[in-house]
PDB file of C-alpha atoms in Angstrom:
ATOM      1  CA  MET A  16      -6.241  76.570 141.658  1.00 47.00           C
ATOM      2  CA  SER A  17      -5.522  77.891 145.071  1.00 48.00           C
ATOM      3  CA  GLN A  18      -2.497  75.660 145.103  1.00 48.00           C
ATOM      4  CA  SER A  19      -1.202  77.138 141.897  1.00 48.00           C
ATOM      5  CA  LEU A  20      -1.636  80.873 143.187  1.00 51.00           C
ATOM      6  CA  ALA A  21       0.360  79.790 146.058  1.00 52.00           C
ATOM      7  CA  LEU A  22       3.302  78.452 143.858  1.00 51.00           C
ATOM      8  CA  LEU A  23       2.965  81.735 141.824  1.00 52.00           C
ATOM      9  CA  PHE A  24       3.332  83.752 145.262  1.00 56.00           C
ATOM     10  CA  LEU A  25       6.573  81.603 145.938  1.00 56.00           C
ATOM     11  CA  GLY A  26       7.744  82.230 142.513  1.00 53.00           C
ATOM     12  CA  ALA A  27       7.262  86.282 143.224  1.00 54.00           C
ATOM     13  CA  LEU A  28       9.002  85.853 146.527  1.00 56.00           C
ATOM     14  CA  MET A  29      12.199  84.264 144.763  1.00 56.00           C
ATOM     15  CA  ALA A  30      12.109  86.925 142.384  1.00 52.00           C
ATOM     16  CA  VAL A  31      12.402  89.493 145.319  1.00 55.00           C
ATOM     17  CA  LEU A  32      15.258  87.382 146.802  1.00 57.00           C
ATOM     18  CA  VAL A  33      16.988  87.804 143.400  1.00 51.00           C
ATOM     19  CA  TRP A  34      16.662  91.565 143.719  1.00 51.00           C
ATOM     20  CA  ARG A  35      18.177  91.654 147.236  1.00 56.00           C
ATOM     21  CA  LEU A  36      21.041  89.416 146.254  1.00 53.00           C
ATOM     22  CA  VAL A  37      21.727  91.714 143.154  1.00 49.00           C
ATOM     23  CA  ARG A  38      21.918  94.801 145.448  1.00 51.00           C
ATOM     24  CA  GLN A  39      24.680  93.060 147.374  1.00 50.00           C
ATOM     25  CA  THR A  40      26.461  91.750 143.990  1.00 48.00           C
ATOM     26  CA  THR A  41      26.580  95.201 142.361  1.00 45.00           C
ATOM     27  CA  ASN A  42      27.875  96.767 145.222  1.00 49.00           C
ATOM     28  CA  VAL A  43      30.715  94.342 145.928  1.00 44.00           C
ATOM     29  CA  GLN A  44      34.309  95.911 145.819  1.00 37.00           C
ATOM     30  CA  PRO A  45      36.893  94.676 143.590  1.00 35.00           C
ATOM     31  CA  TRP A  46      39.554  92.301 145.101  1.00 31.00           C
ATOM     32  CA  VAL A  47      42.091  94.275 147.182  1.00 30.00           C
ATOM     33  CA  ALA A  48      45.685  93.796 146.008  1.00 32.00           C
ATOM     34  CA  GLY A  49      47.183  91.025 148.071  1.00 35.00           C
ATOM     35  CA  GLY A  50      43.908  89.343 148.826  1.00 38.00           C
ATOM     36  CA  ALA A  51      42.829  91.390 151.799  1.00 38.00           C
ATOM     37  CA  GLN A  52      39.233  90.944 152.739  1.00 41.00           C
ATOM     38  CA  GLY A  53      38.886  94.440 154.187  1.00 42.00           C
ATOM     39  CA  ALA A  54      37.351  95.100 157.542  1.00 43.00           C
ATOM     40  CA  PRO A  55      34.335  93.344 159.104  1.00 43.00           C
ATOM     41  CA  GLY A  56      31.970  96.037 158.223  1.00 45.00           C
ATOM     42  CA  ASP A  57      33.022  96.066 154.646  1.00 48.00           C
ATOM     43  CA  ARG A  58      30.689  94.878 151.874  1.00 52.00           C
ATOM     44  CA  PRO A  59      30.446  91.086 151.557  1.00 57.00           C
ATOM     45  CA  ALA A  60      33.544  89.427 149.938  1.00 67.00           C
ATOM     46  CA  PRO A  61      33.197  87.956 146.300  1.00 75.00           C
ATOM     47  CA  ALA A  62      33.434  84.492 147.329  1.00 79.00           C
ATOM     48  CA  ALA A  63      30.525  85.146 149.971  1.00 81.00           C
ATOM     49  CA  VAL A  64      28.359  86.651 147.026  1.00 81.00           C
ATOM     50  CA  ARG A  65      29.151  83.731 144.649  1.00 84.00           C
ATOM     51  CA  VAL A  66      28.113  81.011 147.468  1.00 86.00           C
ATOM     52  CA  GLY A  67      24.958  83.282 147.984  1.00 84.00           C
ATOM     53  CA  LEU A  68      24.150  83.167 144.482  1.00 87.00           C
ATOM     54  CA  TRP A  69      24.518  79.254 144.320  1.00 89.00           C
ATOM     55  CA  VAL A  70      22.448  78.912 147.406  1.00 89.00           C
ATOM     56  CA  PHE A  71      19.624  80.868 145.847  1.00 88.00           C
ATOM     57  CA  LEU A  72      19.960  78.727 142.682  1.00 91.00           C
ATOM     58  CA  ALA A  73      19.543  75.647 144.598  1.00 92.00           C
ATOM     59  CA  VAL A  74      16.406  76.992 146.383  1.00 90.00           C
ATOM     60  CA  ALA A  75      15.044  78.391 143.039  1.00 91.00           C
ATOM     61  CA  THR A  76      15.812  74.575 141.545  1.00 93.00           C
ATOM     62  CA  SER A  77      13.626  73.234 144.413  1.00 92.00           C
ATOM     63  CA  LEU A  78      10.963  75.619 143.346  1.00 91.00           C
ATOM     64  CA  PHE A  79      10.993  74.714 139.843  1.00 94.00           C
ATOM     65  CA  ALA A  80      11.186  70.993 140.766  1.00 94.00           C
ATOM     66  CA  LEU A  81       7.948  71.688 142.791  1.00 92.00           C
ATOM     67  CA  PHE A  82       5.803  72.922 139.896  1.00 92.00           C
ATOM     68  CA  ILE A  83       7.200  70.192 137.629  1.00 93.00           C
ATOM     69  CA  SER A  84       6.056  67.729 140.117  1.00 92.00           C
ATOM     70  CA  ALA A  85       2.781  69.193 140.379  1.00 92.00           C
ATOM     71  CA  TYR A  86       2.593  69.404 136.656  1.00 92.00           C
ATOM     72  CA  THR A  87       3.283  65.834 135.986  1.00 91.00           C
ATOM     73  CA  MET A  88       0.843  64.586 138.819  1.00 91.00           C
ATOM     74  CA  ARG A  89      -1.958  66.764 137.562  1.00 89.00           C
ATOM     75  CA  MET A  90      -1.732  65.986 133.811  1.00 90.00           C
ATOM     76  CA  VAL A  91      -2.698  62.466 134.244  1.00 87.00           C
ATOM     77  CA  LEU A  92      -6.365  63.543 135.419  1.00 87.00           C
ATOM     78  CA  SER A  93      -9.177  63.168 133.036  1.00 83.00           C
ATOM     79  CA  ASP A  94      -9.832  67.084 132.780  1.00 85.00           C
ATOM     80  CA  TRP A  95      -6.505  67.855 131.527  1.00 90.00           C
ATOM     81  CA  ALA A  96      -6.781  69.329 127.996  1.00 88.00           C
ATOM     82  CA  PRO A  97      -3.062  70.209 126.639  1.00 87.00           C
ATOM     83  CA  VAL A  98      -2.400  73.663 125.393  1.00 90.00           C
ATOM     84  CA  PRO A  99      -1.383  74.092 121.835  1.00 91.00           C
ATOM     85  CA  LYS A 100       2.252  75.375 121.491  1.00 90.00           C
ATOM     86  CA  PRO A 101       2.420  78.537 119.423  1.00 91.00           C
ATOM     87  CA  GLY A 102       5.375  78.442 117.067  1.00 93.00           C
ATOM     88  CA  LEU A 103       6.657  81.745 118.444  1.00 96.00           C
ATOM     89  CA  LEU A 104       7.900  79.620 121.488  1.00 96.00           C
ATOM     90  CA  TRP A 105      10.611  78.156 119.479  1.00 97.00           C
ATOM     91  CA  LEU A 106      11.924  81.700 118.351  1.00 97.00           C
ATOM     92  CA  ASN A 107      11.723  82.975 121.867  1.00 97.00           C
ATOM     93  CA  THR A 108      13.853  79.808 122.757  1.00 97.00           C
ATOM     94  CA  ALA A 109      16.217  81.100 120.312  1.00 98.00           C
ATOM     95  CA  VAL A 110      16.223  84.461 121.469  1.00 98.00           C
ATOM     96  CA  LEU A 111      16.837  83.355 124.965  1.00 98.00           C
ATOM     97  CA  GLY A 112      19.855  81.175 123.797  1.00 97.00           C
ATOM     98  CA  MET A 113      21.224  84.064 122.229  1.00 98.00           C
ATOM     99  CA  THR A 114      20.946  86.113 125.428  1.00 97.00           C
ATOM    100  CA  SER A 115      22.992  83.375 127.086  1.00 97.00           C
ATOM    101  CA  GLY A 116      25.574  83.512 124.509  1.00 97.00           C
ATOM    102  CA  ALA A 117      25.724  87.415 124.545  1.00 97.00           C
ATOM    103  CA  MET A 118      26.303  87.085 128.428  1.00 97.00           C
ATOM    104  CA  GLN A 119      28.942  84.787 128.040  1.00 97.00           C
ATOM    105  CA  TRP A 120      30.874  86.816 125.464  1.00 97.00           C
ATOM    106  CA  THR A 121      30.595  89.699 127.979  1.00 96.00           C
ATOM    107  CA  ARG A 122      31.966  87.469 130.412  1.00 96.00           C
ATOM    108  CA  SER A 123      35.105  86.990 128.416  1.00 96.00           C
ATOM    109  CA  ALA A 124      35.232  90.618 127.450  1.00 95.00           C
ATOM    110  CA  ALA A 125      35.166  91.608 131.366  1.00 94.00           C
ATOM    111  CA  ALA A 126      37.834  89.034 132.033  1.00 94.00           C
ATOM    112  CA  ARG A 127      40.092  90.752 129.547  1.00 94.00           C
ATOM    113  CA  GLY A 128      39.257  94.363 130.670  1.00 92.00           C
ATOM    114  CA  GLN A 129      37.688  95.318 127.544  1.00 94.00           C
ATOM    115  CA  ALA A 130      35.154  98.037 128.542  1.00 93.00           C
ATOM    116  CA  ASP A 131      33.699  98.832 125.028  1.00 94.00           C
ATOM    117  CA  ARG A 132      33.042  95.205 124.542  1.00 96.00           C
ATOM    118  CA  VAL A 133      31.431  94.951 127.914  1.00 95.00           C
ATOM    119  CA  ARG A 134      29.316  97.853 127.312  1.00 95.00           C
ATOM    120  CA  SER A 135      28.112  96.437 124.001  1.00 96.00           C
ATOM    121  CA  GLY A 136      27.668  92.987 125.272  1.00 97.00           C
ATOM    122  CA  LEU A 137      25.412  93.936 128.320  1.00 96.00           C
ATOM    123  CA  THR A 138      23.296  96.062 126.068  1.00 96.00           C
ATOM    124  CA  VAL A 139      22.965  93.225 123.362  1.00 97.00           C
ATOM    125  CA  ALA A 140      22.042  91.161 126.171  1.00 97.00           C
ATOM    126  CA  GLY A 141      19.643  93.119 127.844  1.00 97.00           C
ATOM    127  CA  ALA A 142      17.770  93.796 124.527  1.00 97.00           C
ATOM    128  CA  LEU A 143      17.543  90.052 124.034  1.00 98.00           C
ATOM    129  CA  THR A 144      16.143  89.399 127.370  1.00 98.00           C
ATOM    130  CA  PHE A 145      13.512  92.045 127.018  1.00 97.00           C
ATOM    131  CA  ALA A 146      12.691  90.593 123.317  1.00 98.00           C
ATOM    132  CA  PHE A 147      12.083  87.042 125.077  1.00 98.00           C
ATOM    133  CA  LEU A 148       9.879  88.404 127.434  1.00 98.00           C
ATOM    134  CA  ALA A 149       7.784  90.462 124.947  1.00 98.00           C
ATOM    135  CA  GLY A 150       7.655  87.381 123.075  1.00 97.00           C
ATOM    136  CA  GLN A 151       6.447  85.557 125.975  1.00 97.00           C
ATOM    137  CA  TRP A 152       3.736  87.954 126.484  1.00 97.00           C
ATOM    138  CA  ILE A 153       2.704  87.553 122.735  1.00 97.00           C
ATOM    139  CA  VAL A 154       2.175  83.896 123.375  1.00 96.00           C
ATOM    140  CA  TRP A 155       0.051  84.824 126.341  1.00 96.00           C
ATOM    141  CA  GLN A 156      -1.933  87.091 124.323  1.00 95.00           C
ATOM    142  CA  GLN A 157      -2.319  84.679 121.025  1.00 95.00           C
ATOM    143  CA  LEU A 158      -3.501  81.814 123.508  1.00 94.00           C
ATOM    144  CA  GLY A 159      -5.879  84.105 125.202  1.00 93.00           C
ATOM    145  CA  ALA A 160      -7.368  85.368 121.827  1.00 93.00           C
ATOM    146  CA  SER A 161      -7.725  81.797 121.032  1.00 92.00           C
ATOM    147  CA  GLY A 162      -9.990  80.916 124.177  1.00 90.00           C
ATOM    148  CA  TYR A 163      -7.065  79.301 126.292  1.00 91.00           C
ATOM    149  CA  LEU A 164      -7.560  81.108 129.609  1.00 92.00           C
ATOM    150  CA  ALA A 165      -5.975  80.135 132.669  1.00 89.00           C
ATOM    151  CA  ALA A 166      -9.229  79.626 134.806  1.00 88.00           C
ATOM    152  CA  ASP A 167     -10.682  77.259 132.042  1.00 88.00           C
ATOM    153  CA  ASN A 168      -8.458  74.150 132.334  1.00 89.00           C
ATOM    154  CA  PRO A 169      -5.639  72.878 134.625  1.00 91.00           C
ATOM    155  CA  ALA A 170      -3.233  72.586 131.645  1.00 91.00           C
ATOM    156  CA  ASN A 171      -3.964  76.122 130.938  1.00 91.00           C
ATOM    157  CA  ALA A 172      -3.299  77.382 134.300  1.00 92.00           C
ATOM    158  CA  PHE A 173       0.010  75.410 134.234  1.00 93.00           C
ATOM    159  CA  PHE A 174       1.145  76.843 131.510  1.00 94.00           C
ATOM    160  CA  TYR A 175       0.800  80.455 132.420  1.00 95.00           C
ATOM    161  CA  LEU A 176       2.297  79.705 135.789  1.00 94.00           C
ATOM    162  CA  LEU A 177       5.178  78.051 134.538  1.00 95.00           C
ATOM    163  CA  THR A 178       6.074  80.771 131.972  1.00 96.00           C
ATOM    164  CA  ALA A 179       5.312  83.409 134.540  1.00 95.00           C
ATOM    165  CA  LEU A 180       7.709  81.826 137.329  1.00 94.00           C
ATOM    166  CA  HIS A 181      10.348  81.569 134.821  1.00 96.00           C
ATOM    167  CA  GLY A 182       9.745  85.458 133.560  1.00 96.00           C
ATOM    168  CA  LEU A 183       9.837  86.666 137.256  1.00 94.00           C
ATOM    169  CA  HIS A 184      13.200  85.160 137.551  1.00 94.00           C
ATOM    170  CA  LEU A 185      14.236  87.041 134.391  1.00 96.00           C
ATOM    171  CA  LEU A 186      12.888  90.189 135.656  1.00 95.00           C
ATOM    172  CA  GLY A 187      14.872  89.811 138.939  1.00 92.00           C
ATOM    173  CA  GLY A 188      18.238  89.294 136.913  1.00 93.00           C
ATOM    174  CA  LEU A 189      17.402  92.451 134.865  1.00 95.00           C
ATOM    175  CA  VAL A 190      17.620  94.211 138.060  1.00 91.00           C
ATOM    176  CA  VAL A 191      21.204  93.212 138.222  1.00 87.00           C
ATOM    177  CA  TRP A 192      21.530  93.720 134.248  1.00 94.00           C
ATOM    178  CA  ALA A 193      20.391  97.399 134.792  1.00 94.00           C
ATOM    179  CA  ARG A 194      22.601  98.254 137.684  1.00 92.00           C
ATOM    180  CA  THR A 195      25.754  96.713 136.150  1.00 94.00           C
ATOM    181  CA  THR A 196      24.914  98.206 132.633  1.00 95.00           C
ATOM    182  CA  ALA A 197      24.347 101.729 134.181  1.00 94.00           C
ATOM    183  CA  ARG A 198      27.768 101.517 136.101  1.00 94.00           C
ATOM    184  CA  VAL A 199      29.480 100.549 132.975  1.00 94.00           C
ATOM    185  CA  TRP A 200      28.065 103.300 130.752  1.00 94.00           C
ATOM    186  CA  GLN A 201      28.816 105.717 133.729  1.00 93.00           C
ATOM    187  CA  GLY A 202      32.633 105.009 133.174  1.00 91.00           C
ATOM    188  CA  VAL A 203      33.079 102.513 136.032  1.00 91.00           C
ATOM    189  CA  ALA A 204      36.400 100.418 135.525  1.00 92.00           C
ATOM    190  CA  VAL A 205      35.736  96.899 134.260  1.00 92.00           C
ATOM    191  CA  SER A 206      37.378  95.388 137.174  1.00 90.00           C
ATOM    192  CA  GLU A 207      34.474  96.850 139.515  1.00 91.00           C
ATOM    193  CA  VAL A 208      31.841  95.135 137.727  1.00 92.00           C
ATOM    194  CA  ARG A 209      33.646  92.063 136.739  1.00 92.00           C
ATOM    195  CA  LEU A 210      31.994  90.116 139.568  1.00 92.00           C
ATOM    196  CA  SER A 211      28.527  91.534 138.769  1.00 92.00           C
ATOM    197  CA  VAL A 212      28.930  90.132 135.073  1.00 94.00           C
ATOM    198  CA  GLU A 213      30.299  86.860 136.160  1.00 94.00           C
ATOM    199  CA  LEU A 214      27.158  86.214 138.249  1.00 93.00           C
ATOM    200  CA  CYS A 215      24.877  87.569 135.702  1.00 94.00           C
ATOM    201  CA  THR A 216      26.253  85.065 133.213  1.00 96.00           C
ATOM    202  CA  VAL A 217      25.794  82.263 135.557  1.00 95.00           C
ATOM    203  CA  TYR A 218      22.181  83.244 136.223  1.00 96.00           C
ATOM    204  CA  TRP A 219      21.215  83.588 132.570  1.00 97.00           C
ATOM    205  CA  HIS A 220      22.813  80.159 131.887  1.00 97.00           C
ATOM    206  CA  TYR A 221      20.868  78.747 134.535  1.00 97.00           C
ATOM    207  CA  LEU A 222      17.700  80.154 133.514  1.00 97.00           C
ATOM    208  CA  LEU A 223      18.227  79.045 129.829  1.00 97.00           C
ATOM    209  CA  LEU A 224      18.543  75.695 131.228  1.00 97.00           C
ATOM    210  CA  VAL A 225      15.526  75.969 133.565  1.00 97.00           C
ATOM    211  CA  TRP A 226      13.524  77.211 130.205  1.00 97.00           C
ATOM    212  CA  LEU A 227      14.690  74.173 127.950  1.00 97.00           C
ATOM    213  CA  VAL A 228      13.429  71.587 130.639  1.00 96.00           C
ATOM    214  CA  LEU A 229      10.140  73.429 131.200  1.00 96.00           C
ATOM    215  CA  PHE A 230       9.859  73.958 127.401  1.00 96.00           C
ATOM    216  CA  ALA A 231      10.422  70.273 126.862  1.00 94.00           C
ATOM    217  CA  LEU A 232       8.025  69.481 129.353  1.00 93.00           C
ATOM    218  CA  LEU A 233       5.327  71.422 127.745  1.00 92.00           C
ATOM    219  CA  LEU A 234       6.255  69.941 124.197  1.00 91.00           C
ATOM    220  CA  SER A 235       5.882  66.465 125.751  1.00 86.00           C
ATOM    221  CA  THR A 236       2.311  66.954 126.621  1.00 76.00           C
TER     222      THR A 236
END
């Protein structure tokens, strides 16, 4: 159990790193005409921020892989008792898929400079993300009410840890979403938030893929 708590701590640390990356992302200036990068003291260039996100995703992937490896090694022991999978998990998965689709739609709108659609898309994507997290919380409540507590069995603990780690990463992404959405509703030009929308979309697609892997893993046991 102590190892599981250490892994959860690492997950929380990753969420903090997301927040720090997002602060850079949402403050990046748009491209300067002619491709100038600006003075050395300027904010990070868009290319640098993109690279930063991909580096972060590589690290996050390593963390999730560590969890999955620990899960598969632990599940073969005799004290492993699989957790029932509430039907709500399927609905939550569909909601997260719609969230990813909404972010992609918003990215396309941003590329075309359609401010109204960007506002609508970000709002819908954020609402769906909160709905997914609320759904995951309800799943936790259902399992707890049925007596499946984290301390009772390693399978229970891993279920809560895996879903919590994924949720923490989504919460980190919501920091980006909130800052970007606020700027759009304040009337900032779409060109100034295009990069943030693009990176949010990549991040949401990534977390959808991660959840599909985790969900498949949970269903397989």
